Each structure stands twice: as C-alpha cells, then as structure tokens.
Amino acid sequence: MTEQELRLDGNAAAGLLQEIFVHEVTAARGACAACGSVGPMGAQHLYMSPRSPGAVLRCSACEGVLMVIVRAGGRFRLGLQGLVWIEMQDVDATS
Amino acid sequence: MGFVSRAFKGRPRDQPRDARVPPGQYLVRDFPVLSAGPTPHTSLAEWSFSIEGEVDEEKRWSWEELRALPSETVTRDIHCVTKWSKLDTTWEGISVDTLLEGVETAADYVMAFCDGGYTTNLPLEDVTGGKAWIAFAFDGQPLESQHGGPARLLVPHLYFWKSAKWVRGFRLMNEDSPGFWETYGYHMYGDPWQEQRYSGD
Amino acid sequence: MLDLVDETPRVRSLVLAVPGWPEHLAGQHVDVRLTAEDGYQAERSYSIASAPAGERLTLTVERLDDGEVSPYLAGELRAGDELELRGPIGGYFVWEGALGGPLLLVAGGSGICPLMAMLRLRQAAASAVPTRLLYSSRSLEDVIYRDELDRLVAMGSGLEVIHTLTRSIPEGWSGLHRRIDTAMLGAVAWPPAERPLIFVCGPTPLVESAAESLVNLGHEPAHIKTERFGPTGG
Ligand SMILES: Cc1cc2nc3c(=O)[nH]c(=O)nc-3n(C[C@H](O)[C@H](O)[C@H](O)COP(=O)(O)OP(=O)(O)OC[C@H]3O[C@@H](n4cnc5c(N)ncnc54)[C@H](O)[C@@H]3O)c2cc1C
Ligand SMILES: [Zn+2]
C-alpha cells in the first residue's frame, strides 16, 4: 500500500465540515497560502481518520496544509493557517 | 447510551485484559498506517540527521555515518492516540543518548522535525536515558516508507504521534513549543497511562 | 431499512426510507455510523446511488472481506434494521441536468455508485446530454447494475457504456480487457475541445492514474472531478 492509496478528496470531509459550518464548504473555493492556487475545497487532498489523528486538507497543487480539523475531546479545533481566503456562496444573494 | 447497531461488533479488538494496555486502548495485531500527508521519498544520499538549535555546536550525520554508530534492538509496546496498541514490537535503531553524546546544551525541550514538514515536541529528558531511538528497522526488516522509513523517532512510552515518521533532526529549545498535532489540540506531553490525548486532559 | 438487493456476489444495495430526508443531489454521499454495544464506533462514507426521489435512497456497498464496516452493511444487516446516517453531504462531486455536458463518467468497481445516481437522474429528467461511461470491473459477474445499464443504453437517449474487465473475461468477450489507461481514455473520451464534464470515481490508485491521464490528454483540470474511495475502493 502506498501513500497515494490513503488519500481521499476534500469532498469526503463534507460530513465533518457540516458539523462546524452552516454552509456547504466542499463547494467553497479557497486560496493556498503556500503556492497561491485557487480551487474548490472538495478538489483538494484529504487525509482523515481512522488513518490520521485529525483531518488534514492539503493543496492538490503543492501538498501544503490548507486546513486541519481535530476533534479533541468535546470540541473541534479548526486550523486555517494555510488558506489565504475561503469563499462561499451567499445563499441570500443567489435565491 | 444512545443508538446501537444490531449485531455490529467492529474490528476485532482484544479486550485489554493485560496490565500492559493503557486505559481506552484496544489491541491490534496488524500495524495500521497513519498518515497526514504524502509519503516523502528522500534518497539516502541526500538524507542526514541534525541536532541544532540551542547547542554549542550543531551536529550532522549522513546516512552512512549514522548507520556506522552502534545500534540496539529493542522490543516495546506502542500506543496510538487513535486508540490502538500493539504489543512486543521489535525495532532496531540508534539510541538518542548516542547521538547526544558530547552535545553541550542547556535546553530542556526538543522539536523533532521531519521530511514533509511534520514536527513534534518532547522534553529532552524523555528522549534521553535509554527512552528513545532513531529506528531504521522494524521486525528485522528495513523500515518501510509508509511506516516512516528510512528512519523514524521511536519514543514508545508516549503516544505514537510523538514517534515522528521520516525524522531528520532535533531542534533543541529552552522553552516548550507545540509541534504539528499539538498545535491543533493534542496534548503537549502525551502520556498514554494518564490518557493525555488532548490539551486540557 | 426497507430492502436489500444483491447486485453481485460481493455487492449489495440497501434501500432506505429516511423520514424527513432533504432531497439530495446526484453524486452526494452519506456518512454511516455504526455503534457496537460497548460504545465503539466506526464511521464510513457511502455514495447515494439513487436519483433524488422523496424520502427513499439507495446505497450500494461492496463487501471487503478484511474490512470493518462493509461486511456488516453488505452481510449482517437485515431488512427492518436501523442505521444511523448523516447527509446528504458533499457539494463538489455533483451533477445536475443544468450543468449540461457532454458527460464523461469513469468508474472502477463500486465507484459506479455516485455515477449511477447521475445516470438515473439523467434518465428521470429525460435528459439527452451525450454521456459516456467507462466502467472497469474485475469480471463480468462483478459488474454492478449490469442489466440496468444495458436497459439505459437500449433506450437510445445518447448514453454509451464501455466496459473493461481487468481479471477474467467470459468466452467470446470482444470488449476491453485491461486496466484503464491513457490510450483507453483517449479513445473513449470526447476531444478536449468539446470541453466534456468529467467525473472519475473509484479506488484511490485508479482515480489518481485516470485523472493524470486525462490531464495529459489535454482536458482542463477544472473539468475533472474526482471522488477517491480510499485504499481499495470499497
Ligand atoms: C466519499 C466516499 C464515498 C464512498 N462511497 C462508497 C460506496 O458507494 N460504496 C462502497 O462500497 N464504498 C464506498 N466508499 C468506501 C467506503 O467508505 C469504505 O471505505 C469501504 O466500504 C471500506 O470500509 P470497511 O470498513 O469495510 O473497510 P476498512 O476496515 O476501512 O478497510 C478497508 C481496506 O483498507 C485496509 N486498511 C484499513 N485501514 C488501514 C490502514 N490504517 N492502513 C492500511 N490499510 C488499511 C483494510 O485492510 C481493507 O483492505 C466511499 C468512500 C468515500 C470517501
Ligand atoms: Zn498550494
């Protein structure tokens, strides 16, 4: 088994992200702080439990860390230092 | 308790009848691969191990130099924070004491750093005194890259995330500072017997 | 849990009735959580294979013998049992009629599931979006939804299905008999100039190699959406 086989798509984090965000975050776009690439969160690389102590979303262009989510005993800690920005649809404006 | 799935047992997990299994852990026989990123592939020609930071003089070993140092074979139990434990794992590696011989430092902490950018922090006294190794073989075979090869840190008395895969060196520090998982809420020390999983535990 | 349908020797569909189910999009998934009596929990994702249809949905699960969750879902579970699930989730790997086409779907094994939801939606909406499915299975017996796919093709609504078998082939098989590769994708896919929407789903190694081939063939990365199922793909 190689490292590639452990990788999932960011889309697989949708359930987890739904616990934290009201918006559907996998469809949101984000910008990587390391290389500047812009793309939907669902298209980035995801490393997740049970094969990792936390969920790590990495840039599909440079593998830099975009987002880390740790479910740490009664709370979530969300690290976003690898994202310059994240953009979600304004539901009010589109309806 | 809430919902129970009828007749669901889950992965066979031996009930910890054993005094060797810390609280909240179950035993596995296989060796699960944990990964938070792609597996780095550094050629042995480029590989080195360094001791830097708060030291009088930095030290560095090439792969050949490191492998020329006296090594030890140790058999230890390992405990992962994702709740599996594995008993009697056999490793070959170089004691961290051997690497720190002759290193002058007043530091109390080390940050282990790795290929791929992973880091983890430990008190210096937890990697000295025969408690930690730079391991390059598991079960008599060269350590596979998915398990941290060519070399990983082995600190079996702490949760296994402290046993950093693909380790490339230690940065000695006067003050404790969080590594990768510690930054995101995992415990600064990580003693499995105290169930120190998350900060605040 | 309403019903169980055996699709192949190793694959079973679960038909669920979920009160208050919000309509899902084709391609979305659910997270299924199992809880043992001692409180131990395991959670895995499963794609919704059915087109949006009220409070009913179908999951199709391939049994991995050394797996933890799939042998339970595709073996132990009985009609009438309850399941805990969260969803529908995922806003990225989805197709709606309005997105148009042409549509290129690439599946390996149970990776057909979310793509089947798209094909079923396409059918239900009487869409004529030109669609090609390249579907890799181990053998003919392992092809999930074989009859239904044949029926959908026979309707003549512009759907083509190209099977490739990676292990055993039946006598007289004239179709493809190898893993999905660049040459195969080049022959099956529309030219990049037609800007097809591409969905690739299956075991992680298959998805990564197919996506790489498609980029090498000149398809725009932004038009290639992938869903990796993990180590062996479920
Ligand atoms: C978004 C998404 C949608 C999915 N949709 C479907 C679907 O529609 N149908 C479907 O059948 N599957 C689907 N899957 C796959 C599914 O979620 C499960 O991964 C699959 O059913 C296997 O689960 P399991 O518990 O049976 O196996 P697991 O116990 O998770 O094991 C799977 C395999 O990986 C190996 N393995 C497990 N852990 C490790 C480890 N730590 N290191 C190395 N190897 C390991 C095991 O030996 C086994 O061969 C989907 C996955 C995702 C992410
Ligand atoms: Zn990047």
Coordinates of C-alpha atoms and ligand atoms in Angstrom, one line a residue:
Chain A
M1 CA 0.0 0.0 0.0
T2 CA 1.5 3.4 -1.0
E3 CA 0.8 6.8 0.4
Q4 CA -1.4 7.6 -2.6
E5 CA -3.9 5.0 -1.6
L6 CA -4.6 6.6 1.7
R7 CA -5.5 9.9 0.0
L8 CA -9.1 10.9 -0.4
D9 CA -10.7 14.0 -1.9
G10 CA -11.6 17.0 0.1
N11 CA -15.2 16.2 -0.6
A12 CA -15.0 13.3 1.8
A13 CA -14.7 16.0 4.6
A14 CA -18.2 17.2 3.9
G15 CA -19.8 15.4 6.8
L16 CA -17.2 16.7 9.3
L17 CA -17.4 20.3 7.9
Q18 CA -21.1 20.2 8.2
E19 CA -20.6 19.8 12.0
I20 CA -18.9 23.2 12.0
F21 CA -20.1 25.3 9.2
V22 CA -23.7 26.2 8.2
H23 CA -22.6 26.4 4.6
E24 CA -21.6 23.5 2.4
V25 CA -17.9 24.1 2.5
T26 CA -16.7 21.5 0.0
A27 CA -18.2 23.6 -2.8
A28 CA -16.4 26.7 -1.5
R29 CA -13.3 28.0 -3.2
G30 CA -10.1 28.6 -1.2
A31 CA -6.6 30.0 -2.0
C32 CA -3.5 28.2 -0.8
A33 CA -1.1 30.3 1.3
A34 CA 1.9 28.4 0.1
C35 CA 1.5 28.4 -3.7
G36 CA -1.4 30.7 -4.4
S37 CA -3.5 28.0 -6.2
V38 CA -7.3 28.6 -6.1
G39 CA -9.8 25.8 -6.2
P40 CA -12.8 24.2 -4.6
M41 CA -12.2 22.7 -1.2
G42 CA -13.7 19.4 -2.4
A43 CA -11.0 19.1 -5.0
Q44 CA -8.1 19.2 -2.5
H45 CA -6.4 16.2 -0.9
L46 CA -7.7 14.9 2.3
Y47 CA -6.1 12.7 4.9
M48 CA -8.6 11.6 7.5
S49 CA -9.4 9.3 10.4
P50 CA -9.3 6.4 11.0
R51 CA -5.9 6.7 9.4
S52 CA -4.9 10.0 10.9
P53 CA -5.3 11.6 14.3
G54 CA -7.2 14.5 12.6
A55 CA -8.4 15.6 9.2
V56 CA -5.7 17.4 7.1
L57 CA -6.8 19.1 3.9
R58 CA -3.8 19.7 1.6
C59 CA -3.4 21.7 -1.5
S60 CA -3.7 19.4 -4.6
A61 CA -1.0 21.5 -6.3
C62 CA 1.7 21.7 -3.7
E63 CA 0.5 19.4 -0.8
G64 CA 0.8 22.4 1.6
V65 CA -1.5 22.2 4.6
L66 CA -4.7 24.2 4.0
M67 CA -6.9 23.2 6.9
V68 CA -6.6 20.9 9.9
I69 CA -9.6 19.8 11.9
V70 CA -9.1 18.0 15.2
R71 CA -12.0 16.5 17.1
A72 CA -10.3 16.9 20.5
G73 CA -12.5 15.6 23.3
G74 CA -15.7 17.6 23.3
R75 CA -14.6 20.3 20.9
F76 CA -13.3 20.9 17.4
R77 CA -10.2 22.8 16.7
L78 CA -10.0 24.2 13.2
G79 CA -6.7 25.4 11.9
L80 CA -6.8 27.6 8.8
Q81 CA -3.4 29.0 8.5
G82 CA -2.7 27.5 5.1
L83 CA -5.7 29.3 3.5
V84 CA -5.4 33.0 2.4
W85 CA -9.1 33.1 1.9
I86 CA -12.2 30.9 1.5
E87 CA -15.2 32.0 -0.5
M88 CA -18.7 30.6 -0.1
Q89 CA -21.9 31.3 -2.0
D90 CA -24.1 33.9 -0.4
V91 CA -27.3 31.9 -0.2
D92 CA -29.4 35.1 0.2
A93 CA -28.0 36.7 -3.0
T94 CA -28.5 33.6 -5.2
S95 CA -32.0 32.7 -4.1
Chain B
M1 CA -26.2 5.2 25.9
G2 CA -27.9 6.0 22.6
F3 CA -28.2 4.1 19.3
V4 CA -26.7 0.7 19.0
S5 CA -26.3 -1.1 15.6
R6 CA -27.7 -4.6 16.0
A7 CA -25.1 -7.2 15.9
F8 CA -22.3 -4.8 15.0
K9 CA -19.0 -5.8 16.7
G10 CA -16.4 -3.7 14.8
R11 CA -12.8 -4.6 14.0
P12 CA -11.7 -7.5 16.3
R13 CA -10.2 -5.7 19.2
D14 CA -8.9 -7.8 22.0
Q15 CA -10.2 -6.7 25.3
P16 CA -7.3 -5.3 27.3
R17 CA -7.1 -8.0 29.9
D18 CA -3.5 -7.1 30.1
A19 CA -1.9 -4.7 32.6
R20 CA 0.3 -3.6 29.6
V21 CA -2.6 -1.9 27.9
P22 CA -3.3 1.7 28.9
P23 CA -6.8 3.0 29.5
G24 CA -9.0 3.5 26.5
Q25 CA -6.8 1.4 24.2
Y26 CA -7.5 -1.8 22.4
L27 CA -5.0 -4.3 20.9
V28 CA -4.3 -4.8 17.2
R29 CA -2.2 -7.4 15.6
D30 CA -1.6 -5.6 12.3
F31 CA 0.3 -2.4 12.1
P32 CA -2.1 0.4 10.9
V33 CA -0.6 3.1 8.7
L34 CA -1.4 6.6 9.9
S35 CA -0.7 9.4 7.5
A36 CA -1.5 13.1 7.5
G37 CA 0.2 13.8 4.2
P38 CA 2.0 12.2 1.3
T39 CA 4.9 9.9 2.0
P40 CA 8.2 11.7 1.3
H41 CA 10.9 9.9 -0.6
T42 CA 14.3 11.3 0.2
S43 CA 17.2 9.4 -1.3
L44 CA 19.7 8.1 1.3
A45 CA 22.4 10.1 -0.5
E46 CA 20.6 13.3 0.5
W47 CA 19.4 12.1 3.9
S48 CA 21.0 13.4 7.0
F49 CA 20.2 13.7 10.7
S50 CA 21.0 17.0 12.5
I51 CA 21.0 18.3 16.0
E52 CA 20.6 22.1 16.0
G53 CA 19.1 25.0 17.9
E54 CA 20.3 25.7 21.4
V55 CA 23.5 23.8 21.2
D56 CA 27.1 25.0 21.3
E57 CA 27.9 23.2 18.1
E58 CA 25.5 21.7 15.6
K59 CA 25.9 18.1 14.7
R60 CA 25.0 16.2 11.5
W61 CA 25.3 12.7 10.3
S62 CA 24.9 11.3 6.8
W63 CA 23.0 8.0 6.4
E64 CA 26.3 6.1 6.3
E65 CA 27.7 7.9 9.3
L66 CA 24.5 7.3 11.3
R67 CA 24.4 3.6 10.4
A68 CA 28.1 3.3 11.5
L69 CA 27.1 4.2 15.0
P70 CA 26.4 1.3 17.5
S71 CA 22.7 0.3 17.3
E72 CA 20.4 -1.6 19.6
T73 CA 17.5 -3.9 19.1
V74 CA 14.6 -3.2 21.5
T75 CA 11.1 -4.8 21.9
R76 CA 8.5 -2.4 23.2
D77 CA 4.7 -1.9 23.3
I78 CA 3.3 1.1 21.3
H79 CA 0.2 3.1 21.8
C80 CA -1.5 5.2 19.2
V81 CA -3.8 8.1 20.2
T82 CA -6.4 6.7 17.7
K83 CA -6.8 4.0 20.4
W84 CA -4.9 1.0 19.1
S85 CA -2.0 -0.5 21.0
K86 CA 0.4 -3.1 19.7
L87 CA 2.5 -5.2 22.0
D88 CA 6.0 -6.5 21.6
T89 CA 7.1 -4.6 18.5
T90 CA 10.8 -5.1 17.7
W91 CA 12.9 -2.3 16.4
E92 CA 16.5 -1.6 15.6
G93 CA 17.9 1.8 16.0
I94 CA 20.4 4.2 17.5
S95 CA 19.8 5.3 21.0
V96 CA 19.3 9.1 21.1
D97 CA 21.8 9.0 24.0
T98 CA 24.4 8.0 21.5
L99 CA 23.6 11.0 19.3
L100 CA 23.6 13.5 22.1
E101 CA 26.9 12.3 23.5
G102 CA 29.2 15.3 23.7
V103 CA 26.4 17.8 22.8
E104 CA 26.6 20.7 25.1
T105 CA 23.2 22.3 25.8
A106 CA 21.1 24.0 28.5
A107 CA 17.9 23.2 26.6
D108 CA 15.1 21.3 28.2
Y109 CA 13.0 20.5 25.1
V110 CA 13.4 19.2 21.6
M111 CA 11.4 19.7 18.5
A112 CA 11.7 16.7 16.2
F113 CA 11.5 17.8 12.6
C114 CA 10.8 15.6 9.6
D115 CA 10.6 15.4 5.8
G116 CA 7.2 16.6 4.7
G117 CA 7.2 19.3 7.4
Y118 CA 5.8 17.3 10.3
T119 CA 7.1 18.3 13.8
T120 CA 6.5 17.1 17.4
N121 CA 7.8 18.5 20.7
L122 CA 9.2 16.5 23.6
P123 CA 11.0 17.2 26.8
L124 CA 14.7 16.4 26.4
E125 CA 14.6 14.0 29.4
D126 CA 12.0 11.9 27.6
V127 CA 14.4 11.2 24.7
T128 CA 17.4 10.5 26.9
G129 CA 18.3 7.8 29.4
G130 CA 17.5 4.9 27.1
K131 CA 14.0 6.0 26.3
A132 CA 14.2 6.9 22.6
W133 CA 15.8 5.7 19.4
I134 CA 16.2 6.7 15.8
A135 CA 14.8 3.5 14.4
F136 CA 15.6 2.2 10.9
A137 CA 14.3 -1.4 11.1
F138 CA 11.1 -3.0 12.2
D139 CA 10.8 -6.7 12.7
G140 CA 14.2 -7.3 11.3
Q141 CA 13.4 -5.5 8.0
P142 CA 14.4 -2.0 6.8
L143 CA 11.6 0.3 7.9
E144 CA 9.1 0.8 5.1
S145 CA 8.5 4.3 4.0
Q146 CA 4.8 4.1 4.9
H147 CA 5.9 3.4 8.5
G148 CA 8.4 6.3 8.5
G149 CA 11.4 4.9 6.7
P150 CA 14.3 5.3 6.2
A151 CA 14.2 6.4 9.9
R152 CA 11.7 7.4 12.4
L153 CA 11.9 8.5 16.0
L154 CA 10.8 5.8 18.5
V155 CA 9.6 7.0 21.9
P156 CA 7.4 4.1 23.0
H157 CA 6.4 5.5 26.4
L158 CA 4.5 8.3 24.8
Y159 CA 1.6 8.2 22.4
F160 CA 2.8 7.2 19.0
W161 CA 2.4 10.6 17.3
K162 CA 5.5 11.6 19.2
S163 CA 7.4 8.8 17.4
A164 CA 7.8 11.1 14.3
K165 CA 8.0 9.3 11.0
W166 CA 10.7 10.4 8.4
V167 CA 12.6 12.2 11.2
R168 CA 15.5 14.4 10.0
G169 CA 16.7 16.0 13.2
F170 CA 16.2 17.6 16.6
R171 CA 16.0 21.3 17.3
L172 CA 16.8 21.9 20.9
M173 CA 14.7 24.5 22.7
N174 CA 14.8 26.3 26.0
E175 CA 11.0 26.6 26.1
D176 CA 8.4 24.1 25.2
S177 CA 6.6 24.8 21.9
P178 CA 3.8 22.9 20.2
G179 CA 4.6 20.7 17.2
F180 CA 2.1 19.8 14.4
W181 CA -0.7 17.9 16.2
E182 CA 0.0 19.7 19.5
T183 CA -0.8 23.0 17.7
Y184 CA -4.3 21.6 16.8
G185 CA -5.2 20.5 20.3
Y186 CA -3.3 17.3 21.0
H187 CA -1.5 17.1 24.3
M188 CA 1.9 18.7 24.8
Y189 CA 3.2 15.6 26.6
G190 CA 1.0 12.7 25.6
D191 CA 1.4 10.0 28.3
P192 CA -0.9 7.1 27.4
W193 CA -1.1 5.9 31.0
Q194 CA -2.6 9.3 32.0
E195 CA -4.7 9.3 28.8
Q196 CA -3.2 12.6 27.9
R197 CA -4.8 12.8 24.4
Y198 CA -5.9 16.4 24.1
S199 CA -4.6 19.6 25.7
G200 CA -6.5 20.0 28.9
D201 CA -6.6 16.3 29.6
Chain C
M1 CA -34.0 0.0 6.2
L2 CA -36.6 -1.2 3.7
D3 CA -35.0 -3.7 1.5
L4 CA -31.8 -5.5 0.4
V5 CA -30.8 -6.3 -3.1
D6 CA -27.9 -8.5 -4.1
E7 CA -26.2 -6.8 -7.1
T8 CA -23.2 -9.1 -7.5
P9 CA -21.7 -11.8 -5.3
R10 CA -19.8 -9.2 -3.3
V11 CA -22.1 -6.2 -3.7
R12 CA -25.4 -5.4 -2.0
S13 CA -27.8 -2.4 -2.3
L14 CA -29.6 -1.1 0.8
V15 CA -32.8 0.7 0.2
L16 CA -33.5 3.1 3.0
A17 CA -36.5 5.1 4.0
V18 CA -35.4 8.2 5.8
P19 CA -38.2 10.3 7.3
G20 CA -37.6 14.0 6.7
W21 CA -34.8 13.3 4.1
P22 CA -34.0 16.5 2.2
E23 CA -33.7 15.9 -1.5
H24 CA -30.1 15.0 -2.4
L25 CA -28.1 15.9 -5.4
A26 CA -26.7 13.2 -7.7
G27 CA -23.2 12.4 -6.6
Q28 CA -23.6 13.3 -2.9
H29 CA -22.9 10.8 -0.1
V30 CA -23.9 10.0 3.4
D31 CA -21.7 9.1 6.4
V32 CA -22.9 5.9 8.1
R33 CA -22.1 5.4 11.7
L34 CA -22.2 2.0 13.4
T35 CA -22.1 1.7 17.2
A36 CA -21.2 -1.5 19.0
E37 CA -22.7 -2.4 22.4
D38 CA -19.6 -1.3 24.2
G39 CA -19.9 2.2 22.6
Y40 CA -17.2 1.6 20.0
Q41 CA -18.0 3.4 16.8
A42 CA -16.9 3.2 13.2
E43 CA -17.9 5.7 10.5
R44 CA -17.6 5.4 6.7
S45 CA -18.9 7.3 3.7
Y46 CA -21.2 5.8 1.1
S47 CA -22.4 7.4 -2.1
I48 CA -26.1 7.7 -2.8
A49 CA -26.7 5.6 -5.8
S50 CA -30.4 6.6 -6.4
A51 CA -31.7 9.6 -8.1
P52 CA -33.4 12.1 -5.8
A53 CA -36.8 10.6 -5.0
G54 CA -38.6 11.7 -1.9
E55 CA -37.6 10.1 1.4
R56 CA -36.1 7.0 -0.3
L57 CA -32.5 6.4 -1.1
T58 CA -30.3 3.5 -2.1
L59 CA -26.7 2.8 -1.0
T60 CA -24.7 0.2 -2.8
V61 CA -21.9 -1.4 -0.7
E62 CA -19.1 -3.7 -1.8
R63 CA -18.0 -6.2 0.8
L64 CA -14.3 -6.2 1.6
D65 CA -13.5 -9.3 3.5
D66 CA -11.0 -7.7 5.8
G67 CA -13.0 -4.5 6.2
E68 CA -14.7 -3.4 9.3
V69 CA -17.9 -1.7 8.1
S70 CA -18.7 -3.1 4.6
P71 CA -19.0 -6.7 5.7
Y72 CA -21.6 -5.6 8.2
L73 CA -23.6 -3.4 5.8
A74 CA -23.4 -5.9 2.9
G75 CA -23.7 -9.0 5.1
E76 CA -25.1 -8.8 8.6
L77 CA -27.7 -6.1 8.0
R78 CA -31.4 -7.3 7.7
A79 CA -34.5 -5.5 6.4
G80 CA -36.0 -3.7 9.3
D81 CA -32.7 -2.8 11.0
E82 CA -32.0 0.8 11.7
L83 CA -29.0 2.7 10.5
E84 CA -27.5 6.0 11.8
L85 CA -26.5 8.3 9.0
R86 CA -25.6 11.9 8.3
G87 CA -26.3 13.6 5.0
P88 CA -26.8 14.3 2.2
I89 CA -23.3 15.8 2.1
G90 CA -20.7 16.9 -0.4
G91 CA -21.3 19.9 -2.7
Y92 CA -18.4 19.3 -5.1
F93 CA -18.8 15.9 -6.8
V94 CA -22.3 16.6 -8.1
W95 CA -24.0 16.8 -11.4
E96 CA -27.3 18.4 -12.2
G97 CA -29.0 18.5 -15.6
A98 CA -28.4 22.2 -15.8
L99 CA -24.7 21.6 -15.8
G100 CA -25.1 20.1 -19.3
G101 CA -22.4 18.0 -20.9
P102 CA -21.1 16.2 -22.7
L103 CA -20.6 14.0 -19.8
L104 CA -17.7 11.5 -19.3
L105 CA -18.1 9.2 -16.4
V106 CA -15.2 6.9 -15.4
A107 CA -15.8 4.3 -12.7
G108 CA -13.8 1.5 -11.1
G109 CA -15.8 -1.1 -9.1
S110 CA -18.1 0.4 -6.6
G111 CA -17.1 3.8 -7.9
I112 CA -20.1 3.4 -10.2
C113 CA -22.4 4.3 -7.3
P114 CA -22.4 8.1 -7.4
L115 CA -22.2 8.0 -11.2
M116 CA -25.3 5.8 -11.2
A117 CA -27.2 8.5 -9.3
M118 CA -26.2 10.8 -12.2
L119 CA -27.3 8.4 -14.8
R120 CA -30.6 7.7 -13.0
L121 CA -31.2 11.4 -12.7
R122 CA -30.4 11.9 -16.3
Q123 CA -32.9 9.2 -17.2
A124 CA -35.6 10.5 -14.8
A125 CA -35.2 14.0 -16.2
A126 CA -35.4 12.7 -19.8
S127 CA -32.1 14.5 -20.4
A128 CA -30.4 13.9 -23.7
V129 CA -27.0 15.1 -22.6
P130 CA -24.5 13.0 -24.5
T131 CA -22.9 10.7 -21.9
R132 CA -20.2 8.0 -22.0
L133 CA -19.4 5.7 -19.1
L134 CA -16.1 3.9 -19.0
Y135 CA -16.5 1.3 -16.3
S136 CA -13.8 -1.0 -15.1
S137 CA -14.7 -4.2 -13.3
R138 CA -12.8 -7.3 -12.4
S139 CA -15.0 -9.7 -14.3
L140 CA -18.4 -9.7 -15.9
E141 CA -20.1 -11.1 -12.7
D142 CA -18.6 -8.1 -10.8
V143 CA -20.3 -5.5 -13.0
I144 CA -22.7 -3.7 -10.7
Y145 CA -26.1 -2.6 -12.2
R146 CA -25.3 -4.5 -15.4
D147 CA -28.9 -5.1 -16.5
E148 CA -30.0 -1.6 -15.7
L149 CA -27.0 -0.1 -17.6
D150 CA -28.0 -2.3 -20.6
R151 CA -31.5 -1.1 -20.4
L152 CA -30.5 2.6 -20.1
V153 CA -28.3 2.2 -23.2
A154 CA -31.1 0.5 -25.1
M155 CA -33.3 3.5 -24.6
G156 CA -31.2 5.3 -27.2
S157 CA -31.0 8.6 -25.3
G158 CA -27.4 9.2 -26.1
L159 CA -25.8 7.1 -23.4
E160 CA -22.9 4.8 -24.3
V161 CA -21.3 2.4 -21.8
I162 CA -17.9 0.9 -22.4
H163 CA -16.9 -1.9 -20.1
T164 CA -13.4 -3.0 -19.4
L165 CA -12.6 -6.2 -17.4
T166 CA -9.4 -6.4 -15.6
R167 CA -9.2 -10.0 -14.5
S168 CA -11.3 -12.8 -16.0
I169 CA -13.2 -12.4 -19.3
P170 CA -16.1 -14.6 -20.4
E171 CA -15.7 -16.7 -23.5
G172 CA -16.2 -14.7 -26.7
W173 CA -15.6 -11.3 -24.9
S174 CA -14.8 -8.8 -27.6
G175 CA -14.6 -5.8 -25.2
L176 CA -11.7 -4.2 -23.4
H177 CA -9.6 -6.4 -21.2
R178 CA -7.1 -4.3 -19.2
R179 CA -6.9 -1.6 -16.6
I180 CA -8.0 1.9 -17.6
D181 CA -5.0 3.7 -19.2
T182 CA -4.3 6.8 -21.2
A183 CA -4.8 5.2 -24.6
M184 CA -8.2 3.8 -23.5
L185 CA -9.3 7.2 -22.1
G186 CA -8.1 8.9 -25.3
A187 CA -10.2 6.5 -27.4
V188 CA -13.3 6.8 -25.2
A189 CA -13.3 10.5 -24.2
W190 CA -14.6 13.4 -26.3
P191 CA -11.8 15.6 -27.6
P192 CA -10.8 18.2 -25.0
A193 CA -12.1 20.9 -27.4
E194 CA -15.6 19.7 -26.7
R195 CA -15.0 20.5 -23.0
P196 CA -16.6 17.5 -21.5
L197 CA -17.5 17.4 -17.8
I198 CA -15.6 14.5 -16.3
F199 CA -16.4 12.6 -13.1
V200 CA -14.0 9.9 -12.0
C201 CA -14.7 7.6 -9.1
G202 CA -13.3 4.5 -7.5
P203 CA -10.3 3.2 -5.6
T204 CA -7.7 5.9 -5.0
P205 CA -5.0 4.4 -7.3
L206 CA -7.4 4.2 -10.2
V207 CA -8.7 7.7 -9.7
E208 CA -5.2 9.2 -9.5
S209 CA -4.0 7.5 -12.6
A210 CA -7.1 8.2 -14.6
A211 CA -7.1 11.9 -13.6
E212 CA -3.5 12.2 -14.5
S213 CA -4.1 10.6 -17.9
L214 CA -7.0 12.9 -18.6
V215 CA -4.9 16.0 -17.8
N216 CA -2.1 14.6 -20.1
L217 CA -4.7 14.2 -22.8
G218 CA -5.4 17.9 -22.6
H219 CA -8.5 18.0 -20.5
E220 CA -8.9 21.0 -18.3
P221 CA -8.2 20.1 -14.7
A222 CA -11.1 22.2 -13.5
H223 CA -13.4 20.0 -15.6
I224 CA -12.2 16.8 -14.0
K225 CA -13.9 16.0 -10.7
T226 CA -12.7 13.1 -8.7
E227 CA -14.0 11.0 -5.8
R228 CA -11.5 8.7 -4.2
F229 CA -13.0 5.9 -2.2
G230 CA -9.8 5.0 -0.3
P231 CA -7.2 2.2 -0.3
T232 CA -9.1 -0.5 -2.0
G233 CA -12.1 1.5 -3.0
G234 CA -14.8 -0.4 -1.1
Ligands
LIG1 C1 -16.9 9.9 -0.4 C2 -16.9 8.4 -0.4 C3 -17.9 7.7 -0.9 C4 -17.9 6.3 -0.8 N1 -18.9 5.6 -1.4 C5 -18.9 4.2 -1.4 C6 -19.9 3.4 -2.0 O1 -20.9 4.0 -2.5 N2 -19.9 2.1 -1.9 C7 -18.8 1.4 -1.3 O2 -18.8 0.2 -1.3 N3 -17.8 2.1 -0.8 C8 -17.8 3.5 -0.8 N4 -16.8 4.2 -0.2 C9 -15.8 3.5 0.6 C10 -16.3 3.2 2.0 O3 -16.4 4.5 2.7 C11 -15.3 2.3 2.8 O4 -14.0 2.8 2.8 C12 -15.3 0.9 2.4 O5 -16.7 0.4 2.5 C13 -14.4 0.1 3.3 O6 -14.8 0.2 4.6 P1 -14.5 -1.0 5.6 O7 -14.8 -0.5 7.0 O8 -15.2 -2.3 5.2 O9 -13.0 -1.3 5.4 P2 -11.8 -0.8 6.3 O10 -11.9 -1.5 7.6 O11 -11.8 0.7 6.4 O12 -10.6 -1.3 5.4 C14 -10.5 -1.1 4.0 C15 -9.3 -1.7 3.5 O13 -8.2 -0.9 3.8 C16 -7.3 -1.6 4.5 N5 -7.0 -0.7 5.6 C17 -7.8 -0.2 6.6 N6 -7.1 0.6 7.4 C18 -5.9 0.6 7.0 C19 -4.7 1.3 7.5 N7 -4.7 2.1 8.5 N8 -3.6 1.2 6.8 C20 -3.5 0.3 5.7 N9 -4.6 -0.3 5.2 C21 -5.7 -0.2 5.9 C22 -8.0 -2.8 5.0 O14 -7.1 -3.9 5.2 C23 -9.0 -3.1 4.0 O15 -8.5 -3.8 3.0 C24 -16.8 5.6 -0.2 C25 -15.7 6.3 0.3 C26 -15.8 7.7 0.2 C27 -14.6 8.5 0.8
ZN2 ZN -0.6 25.1 -2.8

